[in-house]
Short mmCIF file of C-alpha atoms in Angstrom, two decimals:
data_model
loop_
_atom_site.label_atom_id
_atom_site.label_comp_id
_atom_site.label_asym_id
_atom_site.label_seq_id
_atom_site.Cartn_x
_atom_site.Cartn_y
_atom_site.Cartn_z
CA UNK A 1 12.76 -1.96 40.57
CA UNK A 2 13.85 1.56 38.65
CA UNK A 3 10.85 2.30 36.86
CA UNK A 4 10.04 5.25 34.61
CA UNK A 5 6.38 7.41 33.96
CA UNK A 6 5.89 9.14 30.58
CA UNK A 7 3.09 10.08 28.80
CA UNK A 8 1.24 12.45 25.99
CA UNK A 9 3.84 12.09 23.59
CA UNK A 10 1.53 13.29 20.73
CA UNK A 11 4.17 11.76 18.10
CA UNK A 12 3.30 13.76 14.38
CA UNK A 13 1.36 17.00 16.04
CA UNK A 14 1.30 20.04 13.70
CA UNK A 15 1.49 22.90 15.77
CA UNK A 16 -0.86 25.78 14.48
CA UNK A 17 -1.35 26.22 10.93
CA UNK A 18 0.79 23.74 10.23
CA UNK A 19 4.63 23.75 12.09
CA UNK A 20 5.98 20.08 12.33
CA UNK A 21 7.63 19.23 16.03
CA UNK A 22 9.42 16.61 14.84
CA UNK A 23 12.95 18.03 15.40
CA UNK A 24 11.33 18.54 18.95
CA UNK A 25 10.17 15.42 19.91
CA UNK A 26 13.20 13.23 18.10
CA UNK A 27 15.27 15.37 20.89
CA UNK A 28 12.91 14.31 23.59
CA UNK A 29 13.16 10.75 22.54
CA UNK A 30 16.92 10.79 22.12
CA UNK A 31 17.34 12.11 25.43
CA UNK A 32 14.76 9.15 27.22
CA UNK A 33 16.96 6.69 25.40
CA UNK A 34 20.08 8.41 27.07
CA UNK A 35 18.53 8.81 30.85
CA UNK A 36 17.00 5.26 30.92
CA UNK A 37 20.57 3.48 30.46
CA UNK A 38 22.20 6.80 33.19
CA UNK A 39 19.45 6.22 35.61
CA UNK A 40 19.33 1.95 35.04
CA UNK A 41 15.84 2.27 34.66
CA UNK A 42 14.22 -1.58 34.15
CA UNK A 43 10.82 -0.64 33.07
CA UNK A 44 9.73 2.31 31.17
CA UNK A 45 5.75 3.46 31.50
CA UNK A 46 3.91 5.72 28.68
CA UNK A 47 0.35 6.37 29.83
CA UNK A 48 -0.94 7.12 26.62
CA UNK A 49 -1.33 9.31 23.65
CA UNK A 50 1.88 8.10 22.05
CA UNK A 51 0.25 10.04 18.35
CA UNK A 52 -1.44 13.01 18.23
CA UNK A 53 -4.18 11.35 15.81
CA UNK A 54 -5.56 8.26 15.34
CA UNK A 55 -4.16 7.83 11.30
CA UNK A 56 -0.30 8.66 13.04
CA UNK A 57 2.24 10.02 9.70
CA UNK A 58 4.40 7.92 8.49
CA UNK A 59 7.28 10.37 9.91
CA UNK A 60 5.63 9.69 13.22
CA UNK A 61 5.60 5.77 12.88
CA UNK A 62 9.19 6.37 12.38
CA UNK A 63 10.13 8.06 15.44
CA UNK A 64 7.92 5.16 17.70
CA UNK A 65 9.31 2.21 15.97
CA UNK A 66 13.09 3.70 15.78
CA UNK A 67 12.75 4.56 19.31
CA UNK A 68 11.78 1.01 20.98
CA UNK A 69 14.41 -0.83 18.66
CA UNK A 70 16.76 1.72 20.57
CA UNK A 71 15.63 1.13 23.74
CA UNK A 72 16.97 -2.76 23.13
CA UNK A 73 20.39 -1.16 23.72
CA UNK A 74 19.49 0.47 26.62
CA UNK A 75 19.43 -2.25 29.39
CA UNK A 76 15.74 -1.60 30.21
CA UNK A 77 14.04 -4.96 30.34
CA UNK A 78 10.36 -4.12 29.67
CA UNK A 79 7.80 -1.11 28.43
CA UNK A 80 4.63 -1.07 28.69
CA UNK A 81 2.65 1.27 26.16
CA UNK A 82 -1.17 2.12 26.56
CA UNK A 83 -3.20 3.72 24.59
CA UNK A 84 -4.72 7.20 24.89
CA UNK A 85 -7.97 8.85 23.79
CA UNK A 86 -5.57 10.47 20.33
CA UNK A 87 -4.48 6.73 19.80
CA UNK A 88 -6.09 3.85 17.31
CA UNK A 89 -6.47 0.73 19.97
CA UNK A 90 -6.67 -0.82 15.98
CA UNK A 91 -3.23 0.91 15.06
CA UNK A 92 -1.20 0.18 18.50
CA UNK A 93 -2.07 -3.34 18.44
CA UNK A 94 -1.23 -4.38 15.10
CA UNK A 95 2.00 -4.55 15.86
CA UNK A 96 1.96 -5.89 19.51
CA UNK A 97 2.75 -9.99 18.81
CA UNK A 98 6.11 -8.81 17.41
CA UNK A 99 6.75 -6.20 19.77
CA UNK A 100 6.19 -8.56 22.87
CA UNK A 101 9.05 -10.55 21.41
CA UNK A 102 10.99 -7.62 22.83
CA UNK A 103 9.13 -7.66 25.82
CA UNK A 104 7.22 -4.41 24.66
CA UNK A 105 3.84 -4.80 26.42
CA UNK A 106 1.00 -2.80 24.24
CA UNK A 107 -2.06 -2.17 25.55
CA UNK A 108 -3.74 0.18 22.57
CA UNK A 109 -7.41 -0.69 23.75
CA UNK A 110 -9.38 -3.04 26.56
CA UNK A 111 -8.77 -6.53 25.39
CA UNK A 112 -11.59 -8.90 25.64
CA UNK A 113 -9.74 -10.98 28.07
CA UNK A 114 -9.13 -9.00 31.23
CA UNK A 115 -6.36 -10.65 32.26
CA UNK A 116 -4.37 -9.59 29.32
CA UNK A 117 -4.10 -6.22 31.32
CA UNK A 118 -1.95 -7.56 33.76
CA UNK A 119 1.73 -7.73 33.21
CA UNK A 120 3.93 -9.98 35.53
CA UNK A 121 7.51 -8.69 34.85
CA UNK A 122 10.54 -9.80 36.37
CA UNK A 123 13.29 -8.11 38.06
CA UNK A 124 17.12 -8.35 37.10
CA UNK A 125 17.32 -11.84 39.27
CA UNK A 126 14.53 -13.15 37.16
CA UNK A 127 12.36 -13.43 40.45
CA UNK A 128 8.60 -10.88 40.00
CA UNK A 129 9.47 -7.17 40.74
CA UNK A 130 6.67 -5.69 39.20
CA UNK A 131 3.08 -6.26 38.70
CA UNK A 132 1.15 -3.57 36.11
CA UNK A 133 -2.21 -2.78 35.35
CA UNK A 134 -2.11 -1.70 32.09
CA UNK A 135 -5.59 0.00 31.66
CA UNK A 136 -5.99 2.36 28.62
CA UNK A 137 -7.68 4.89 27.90
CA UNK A 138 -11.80 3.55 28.69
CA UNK A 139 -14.50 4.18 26.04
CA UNK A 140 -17.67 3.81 26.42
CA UNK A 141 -18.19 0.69 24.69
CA UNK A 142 -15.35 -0.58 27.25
CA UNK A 143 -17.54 0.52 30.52
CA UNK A 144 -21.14 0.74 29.82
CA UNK A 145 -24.07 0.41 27.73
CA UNK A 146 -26.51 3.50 27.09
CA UNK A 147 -29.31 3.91 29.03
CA UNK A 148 -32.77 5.43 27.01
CA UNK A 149 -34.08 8.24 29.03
CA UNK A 150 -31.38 8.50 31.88
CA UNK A 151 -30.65 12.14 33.35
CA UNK A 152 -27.47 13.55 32.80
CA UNK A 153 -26.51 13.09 36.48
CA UNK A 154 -27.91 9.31 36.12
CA UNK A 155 -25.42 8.89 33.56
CA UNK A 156 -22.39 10.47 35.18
CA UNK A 157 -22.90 7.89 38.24
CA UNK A 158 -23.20 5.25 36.10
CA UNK A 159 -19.96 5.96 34.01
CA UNK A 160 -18.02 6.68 38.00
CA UNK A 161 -19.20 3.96 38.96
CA UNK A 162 -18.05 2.04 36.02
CA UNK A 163 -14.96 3.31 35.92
CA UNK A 164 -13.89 2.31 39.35
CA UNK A 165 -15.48 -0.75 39.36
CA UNK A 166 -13.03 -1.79 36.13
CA UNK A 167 -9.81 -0.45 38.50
CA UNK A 168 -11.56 -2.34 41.45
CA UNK A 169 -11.71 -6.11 39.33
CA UNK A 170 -8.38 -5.54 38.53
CA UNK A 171 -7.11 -4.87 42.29
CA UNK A 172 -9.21 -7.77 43.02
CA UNK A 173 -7.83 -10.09 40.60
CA UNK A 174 -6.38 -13.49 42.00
CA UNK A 175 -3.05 -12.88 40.25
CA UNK A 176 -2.33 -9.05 41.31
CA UNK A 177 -3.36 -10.28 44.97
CA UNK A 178 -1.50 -13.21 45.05
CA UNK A 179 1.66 -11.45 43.95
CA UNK A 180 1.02 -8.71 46.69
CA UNK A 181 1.10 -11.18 49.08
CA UNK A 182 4.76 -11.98 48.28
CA UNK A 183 5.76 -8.60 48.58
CA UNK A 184 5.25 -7.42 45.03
CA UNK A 185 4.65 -3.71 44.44
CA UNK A 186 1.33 -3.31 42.04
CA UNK A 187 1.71 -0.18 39.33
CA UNK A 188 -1.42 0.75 37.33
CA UNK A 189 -1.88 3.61 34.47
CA UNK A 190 -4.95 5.22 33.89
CA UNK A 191 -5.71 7.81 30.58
CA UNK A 192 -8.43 10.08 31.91
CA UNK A 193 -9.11 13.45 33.34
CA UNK A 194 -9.33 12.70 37.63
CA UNK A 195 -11.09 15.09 39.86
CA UNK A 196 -8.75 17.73 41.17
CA UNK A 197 -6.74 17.56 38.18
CA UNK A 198 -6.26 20.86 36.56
CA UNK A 199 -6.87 20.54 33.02
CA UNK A 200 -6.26 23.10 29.89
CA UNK A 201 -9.02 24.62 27.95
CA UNK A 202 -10.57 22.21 25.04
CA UNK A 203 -9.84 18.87 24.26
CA UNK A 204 -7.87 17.85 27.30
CA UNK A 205 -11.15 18.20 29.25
CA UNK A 206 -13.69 16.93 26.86
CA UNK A 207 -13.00 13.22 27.25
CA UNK A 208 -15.78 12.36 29.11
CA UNK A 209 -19.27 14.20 29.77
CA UNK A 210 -19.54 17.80 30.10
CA UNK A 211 -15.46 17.97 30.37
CA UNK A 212 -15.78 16.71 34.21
CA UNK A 213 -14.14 14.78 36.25
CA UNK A 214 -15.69 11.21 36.77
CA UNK A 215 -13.28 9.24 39.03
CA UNK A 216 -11.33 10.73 42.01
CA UNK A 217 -8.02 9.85 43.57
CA UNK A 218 -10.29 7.42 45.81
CA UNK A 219 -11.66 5.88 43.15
CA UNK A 220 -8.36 3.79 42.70
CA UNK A 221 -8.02 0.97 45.26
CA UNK A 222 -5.64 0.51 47.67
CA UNK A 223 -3.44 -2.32 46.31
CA UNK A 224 -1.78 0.43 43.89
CA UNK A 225 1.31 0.96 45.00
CA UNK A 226 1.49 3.76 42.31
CA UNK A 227 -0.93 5.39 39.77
CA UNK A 228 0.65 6.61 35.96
CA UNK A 229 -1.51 8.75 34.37
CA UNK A 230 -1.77 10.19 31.21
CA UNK A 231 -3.76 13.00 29.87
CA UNK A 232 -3.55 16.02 30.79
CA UNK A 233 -0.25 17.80 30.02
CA UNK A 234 0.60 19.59 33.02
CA UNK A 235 2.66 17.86 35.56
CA UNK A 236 0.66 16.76 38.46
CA UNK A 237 -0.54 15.14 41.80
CA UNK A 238 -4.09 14.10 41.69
CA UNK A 239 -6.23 15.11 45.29
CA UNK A 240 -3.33 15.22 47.04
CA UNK A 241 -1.53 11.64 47.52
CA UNK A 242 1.76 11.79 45.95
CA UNK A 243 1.27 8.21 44.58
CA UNK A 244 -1.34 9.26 41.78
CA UNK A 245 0.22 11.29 39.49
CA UNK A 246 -0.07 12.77 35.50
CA UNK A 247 3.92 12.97 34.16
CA UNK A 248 2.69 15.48 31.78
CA UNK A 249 3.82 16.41 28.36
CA UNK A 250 7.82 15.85 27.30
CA UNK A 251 7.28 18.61 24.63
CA UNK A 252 4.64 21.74 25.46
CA UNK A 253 1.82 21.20 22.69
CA UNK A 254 0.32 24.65 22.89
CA UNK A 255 0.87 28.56 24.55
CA UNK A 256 -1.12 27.04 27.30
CA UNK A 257 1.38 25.25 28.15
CA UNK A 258 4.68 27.37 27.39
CA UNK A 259 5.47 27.66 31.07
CA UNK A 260 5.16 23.99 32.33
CA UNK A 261 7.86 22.36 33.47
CA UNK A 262 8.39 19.24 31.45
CA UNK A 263 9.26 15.98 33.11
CA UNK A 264 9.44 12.43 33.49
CA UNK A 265 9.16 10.45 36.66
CA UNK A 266 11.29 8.37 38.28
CA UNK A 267 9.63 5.26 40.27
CA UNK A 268 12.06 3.50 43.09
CA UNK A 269 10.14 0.59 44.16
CA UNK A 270 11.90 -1.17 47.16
CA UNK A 271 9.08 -4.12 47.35
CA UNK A 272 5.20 -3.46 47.94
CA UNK A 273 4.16 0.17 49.29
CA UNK A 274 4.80 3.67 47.39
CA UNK A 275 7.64 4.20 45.60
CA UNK A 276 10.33 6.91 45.80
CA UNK A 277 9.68 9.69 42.86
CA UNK A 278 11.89 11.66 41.65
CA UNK A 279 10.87 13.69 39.01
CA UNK A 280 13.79 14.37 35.93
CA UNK A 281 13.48 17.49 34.24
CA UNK A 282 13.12 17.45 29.94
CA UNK A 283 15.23 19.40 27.72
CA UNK A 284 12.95 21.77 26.47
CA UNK A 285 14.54 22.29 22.42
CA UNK A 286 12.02 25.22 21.64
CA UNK A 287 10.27 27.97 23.43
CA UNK A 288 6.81 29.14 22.81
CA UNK A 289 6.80 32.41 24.28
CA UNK A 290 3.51 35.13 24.55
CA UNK A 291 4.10 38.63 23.89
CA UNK A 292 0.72 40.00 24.85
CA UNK A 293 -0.06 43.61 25.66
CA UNK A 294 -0.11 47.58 24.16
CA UNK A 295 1.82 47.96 20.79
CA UNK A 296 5.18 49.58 22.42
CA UNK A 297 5.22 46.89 25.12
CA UNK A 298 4.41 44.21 22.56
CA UNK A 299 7.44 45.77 20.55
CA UNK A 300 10.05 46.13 23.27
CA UNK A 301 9.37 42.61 24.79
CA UNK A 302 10.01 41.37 21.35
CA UNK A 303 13.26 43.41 21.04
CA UNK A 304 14.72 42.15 24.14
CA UNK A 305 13.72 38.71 24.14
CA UNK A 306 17.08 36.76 23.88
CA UNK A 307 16.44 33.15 22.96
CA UNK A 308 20.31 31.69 23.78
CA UNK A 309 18.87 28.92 26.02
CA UNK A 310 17.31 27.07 23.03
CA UNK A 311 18.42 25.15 20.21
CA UNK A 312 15.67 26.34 17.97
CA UNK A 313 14.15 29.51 16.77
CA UNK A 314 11.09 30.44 19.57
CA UNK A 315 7.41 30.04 18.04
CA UNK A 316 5.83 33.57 19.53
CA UNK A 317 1.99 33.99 20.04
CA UNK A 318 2.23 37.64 19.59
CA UNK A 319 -1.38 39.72 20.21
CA UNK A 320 -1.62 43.53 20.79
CA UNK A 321 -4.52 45.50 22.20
CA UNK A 322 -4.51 48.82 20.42
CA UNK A 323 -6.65 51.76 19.17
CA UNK A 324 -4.13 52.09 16.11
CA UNK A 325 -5.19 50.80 12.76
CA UNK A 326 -4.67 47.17 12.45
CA UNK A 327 -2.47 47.95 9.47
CA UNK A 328 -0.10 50.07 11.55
CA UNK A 329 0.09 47.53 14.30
CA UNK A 330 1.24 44.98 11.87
CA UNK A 331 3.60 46.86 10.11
CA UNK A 332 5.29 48.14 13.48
CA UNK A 333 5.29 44.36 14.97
CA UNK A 334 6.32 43.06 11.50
CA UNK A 335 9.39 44.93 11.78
CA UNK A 336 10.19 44.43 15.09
CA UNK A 337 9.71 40.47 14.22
CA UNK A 338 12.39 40.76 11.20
CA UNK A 339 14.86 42.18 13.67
CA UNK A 340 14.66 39.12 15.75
CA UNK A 341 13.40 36.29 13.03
CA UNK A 342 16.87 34.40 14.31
CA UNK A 343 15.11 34.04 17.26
CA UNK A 344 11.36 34.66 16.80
CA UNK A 345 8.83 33.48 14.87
CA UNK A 346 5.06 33.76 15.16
CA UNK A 347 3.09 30.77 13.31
CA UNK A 348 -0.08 32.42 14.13
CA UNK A 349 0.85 35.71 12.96
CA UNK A 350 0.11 39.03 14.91
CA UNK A 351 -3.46 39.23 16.47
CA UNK A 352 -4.96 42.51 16.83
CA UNK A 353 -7.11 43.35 19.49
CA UNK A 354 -9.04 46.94 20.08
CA UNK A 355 -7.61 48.12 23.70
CA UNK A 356 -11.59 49.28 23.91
CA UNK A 357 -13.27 45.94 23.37
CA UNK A 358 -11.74 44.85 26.14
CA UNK A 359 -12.52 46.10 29.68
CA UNK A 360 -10.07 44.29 31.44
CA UNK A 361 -6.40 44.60 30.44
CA UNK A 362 -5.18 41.62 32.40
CA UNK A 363 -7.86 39.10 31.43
CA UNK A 364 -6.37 37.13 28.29
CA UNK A 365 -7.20 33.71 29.09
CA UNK A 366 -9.93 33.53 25.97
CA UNK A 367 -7.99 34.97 23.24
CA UNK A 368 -9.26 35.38 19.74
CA UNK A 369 -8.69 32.88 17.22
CA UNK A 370 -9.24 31.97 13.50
CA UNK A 371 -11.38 28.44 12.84
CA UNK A 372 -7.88 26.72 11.54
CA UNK A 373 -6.29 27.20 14.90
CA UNK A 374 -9.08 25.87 16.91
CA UNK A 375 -9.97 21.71 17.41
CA UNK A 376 -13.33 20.83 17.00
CA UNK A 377 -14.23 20.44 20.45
CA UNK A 378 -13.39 24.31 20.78
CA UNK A 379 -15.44 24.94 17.80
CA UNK A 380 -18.51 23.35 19.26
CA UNK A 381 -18.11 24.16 23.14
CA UNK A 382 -17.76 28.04 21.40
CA UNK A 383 -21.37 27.12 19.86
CA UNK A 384 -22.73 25.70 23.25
CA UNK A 385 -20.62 28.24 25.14
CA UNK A 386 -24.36 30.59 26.06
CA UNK A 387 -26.77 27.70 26.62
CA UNK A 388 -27.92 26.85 30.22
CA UNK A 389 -24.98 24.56 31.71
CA UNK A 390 -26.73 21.61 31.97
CA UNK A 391 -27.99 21.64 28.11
CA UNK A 392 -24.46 22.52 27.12
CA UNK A 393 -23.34 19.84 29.20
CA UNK A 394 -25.97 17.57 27.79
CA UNK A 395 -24.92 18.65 24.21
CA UNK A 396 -21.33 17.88 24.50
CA UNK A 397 -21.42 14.23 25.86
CA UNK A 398 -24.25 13.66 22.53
CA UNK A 399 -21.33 15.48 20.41
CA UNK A 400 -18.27 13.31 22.33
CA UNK A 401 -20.26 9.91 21.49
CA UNK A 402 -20.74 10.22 18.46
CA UNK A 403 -17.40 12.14 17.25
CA UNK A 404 -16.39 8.16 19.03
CA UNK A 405 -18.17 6.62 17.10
CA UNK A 406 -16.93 7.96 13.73
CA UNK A 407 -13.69 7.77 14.89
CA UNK A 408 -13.72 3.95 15.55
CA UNK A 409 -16.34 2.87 12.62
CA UNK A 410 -13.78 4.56 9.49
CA UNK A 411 -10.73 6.86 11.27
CA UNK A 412 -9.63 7.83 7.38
CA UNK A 413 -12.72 10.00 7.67
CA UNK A 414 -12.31 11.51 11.11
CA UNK A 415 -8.82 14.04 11.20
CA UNK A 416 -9.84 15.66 14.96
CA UNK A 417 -9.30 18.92 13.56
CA UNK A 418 -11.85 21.98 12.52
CA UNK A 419 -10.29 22.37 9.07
#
């Protein structure tokens, strides 16, 4: 069984203040419709956060909807979509009775029946080739009920413990382990942030409380054969066993990310035990590139960048750390920027940092922002940021719940954004 791992799509993000990635991630899709028929891939896997919000564009329904009725064409006989912590459970199921006509398995939330999360799916000699736990991303509603007066340490057992114990009934399950005793590898996906895994600053973190990792890599039982995980957007193993793994992002989402290597993963199942991964390296269709330093470095790095490798113009986070008036760094950037606007652009404009407010040089890894730019779990861990850790920590599950809450009771009202 050929199967392929993909997740954190973010379908309809608007990069910045406002850039579309559409042209991006139509490439991206194009080419997954182009390696699953090369590779003869049977199943295809997306672990989540297929839109970037829960109230997708229609431009982004597009891209989704075109892209399974492509896959028909492709020879891959099943996918199986779950959904992430960006994605409506409400939105991804409405559509899942037709789609399951096509053998499209979708998984937007945790059904009321458990047994609706496992998939039995057939091989190419119509005998089973592939059992899948198709476990979306867990909210709290799906894994506990709160507790008055628990400590926060109380509650982070209790949400571990939870956690596992879903993966655990699952493993358990009569049908996954009568199909392992026929020889009948066991996939199951997973949309969290696991222990070990390294995340990016903001919202990739804050999914659970205090941004911290609740379940480990031995928190998933033995009967999975492989773990696909979705999340966070760097490619990754999680605590070391090859088996558990995030794909990562198709399409970098932020500067954070500019020097990730995008991939997908290829799964070579040759009956029950771990699989054979190979991981296939994305197209990446636009660069987001940092030009960070003094105003003549920040100027001659812009001057020689050459952006011939890409199809489109680069998006440049451009900030200089100078004495010099703001107004003569931007006008000196500015026009180093119109020499190369064939190949440059900077969404965010040029940030201007005083080389004396900052006493080390090399240390960049906060840099300044305006509100627009930031998500509203940087806006609040920015307001938490000098309280003792444990009230902070405290603060932001409070926060997390009820920003959940919102989200699922009217998600017209609730964009995920600080402006």
């Amino acid at each position: 069984m050929r199967v392929l791992h993909t997740a954190d799509w973010h379908l309809g993000q608007h990069f910045l203040t406002g850039q579309e990635r559409t042209t991006e991630q139509q490439a991206f899709l194009e080419w997954l419709l182009l390696t699953v028929k090369a590779e003869g891939i049977e199943v295809l896997v997306i672990a989540g956060d297929i839109f970037d919000t829960q109230t997708p564009s229609y431009t982004a329904q597009e891209l989704y909807y075109t892209f399974l009725v492509k896959m028909q064409a492709t020879g891959c006989r099943d996918i199986v979509v779950v959904g992430g912590n960006h994605d409506s459970p409400t939105m991804l199921n409405a559509s899942r009775q037709l789609l399951r006509q096509l053998r499209i398995h979708v998984v937007g939330g945790v059904p009321a029946d458990p047994a609706e999360q496992v998939l039995h799916l057939n091989g190419a000699d119509g005998r089973p080739g592939l059992v899948v736990c198709a476990v979306p991303f867990l909210r709290d509603r799906d894994i506990r009920l709160a507790v008055a007066g628990e400590t926060l340490d109380d509650r982070q057992i209790r949400i571990r413990q939870s956690i596992a114990g879903h993966y655990a009934a699952l493993a358990e399950c009569e049908a996954v382990m009568r199909q392992r005793e026929q020889d009948v590898p066991v996939l199951a996906t997973g949309h969290l942030y696991a222990a070990g895994g390294e995340a990016r600053e903001g919202a990739e973190r804050d999914v659970h409380i205090g941004g911290l990792g609740l379940i480990g890599a031995e928190h998933f039982p033995a009967a999975f054969d492989y773990v696909a995980l979705g999340h966070l957007h760097r490619p990754q193993v999680v605590g070391g066993r090859a088996h558990i793994r995030y794909s990562g992002s198709p399409v970098p989402l932020s500067f954070t990310e500019a020097d990730d290597k995008q991939q997908v993963l290829l799964l070579e199942f040759r009956g029950a035990g771990a699989p054979t991964i190979t991981s296939l390296p994305v197209p990446v269709t636009r660069r987001l590139q940092r030009f960070h330093g003094t105003l003549e470095e920040v100027e001659a790095d812009i001057l020689a960048y050459d952006n011939s490798a890409f199809q489109l113009v680069a998006w440049a986070d451009v900030l200089v750390r100078s004495d010099e008036a703001p107004a003569e760094v931007q006008r000196r950037v500015q026009a180093v920027l119109q020499l190369q606007k064939a190949q440059v652009l900077a969404p965010k404009g040029v940030r201007h940092q005083r080389a004396t407010e900052v006493p080390d040089l090399a240390d960049a890894t906060v840099p300044l922002a305006l509100l627009h730019e930031l998500t509203v779990d940087e806006v609040f861990g920015r307001r938490v940021a000098g309280l003792p850790p444990e009230r902070a920590a405290a603060l932001t599950a409070t926060f997390g719940e009820l920003r959940q809450l919102l989200a699922e009771s009217d998600p017209l009202a609730w964009g995920g954004t600080s402006d």
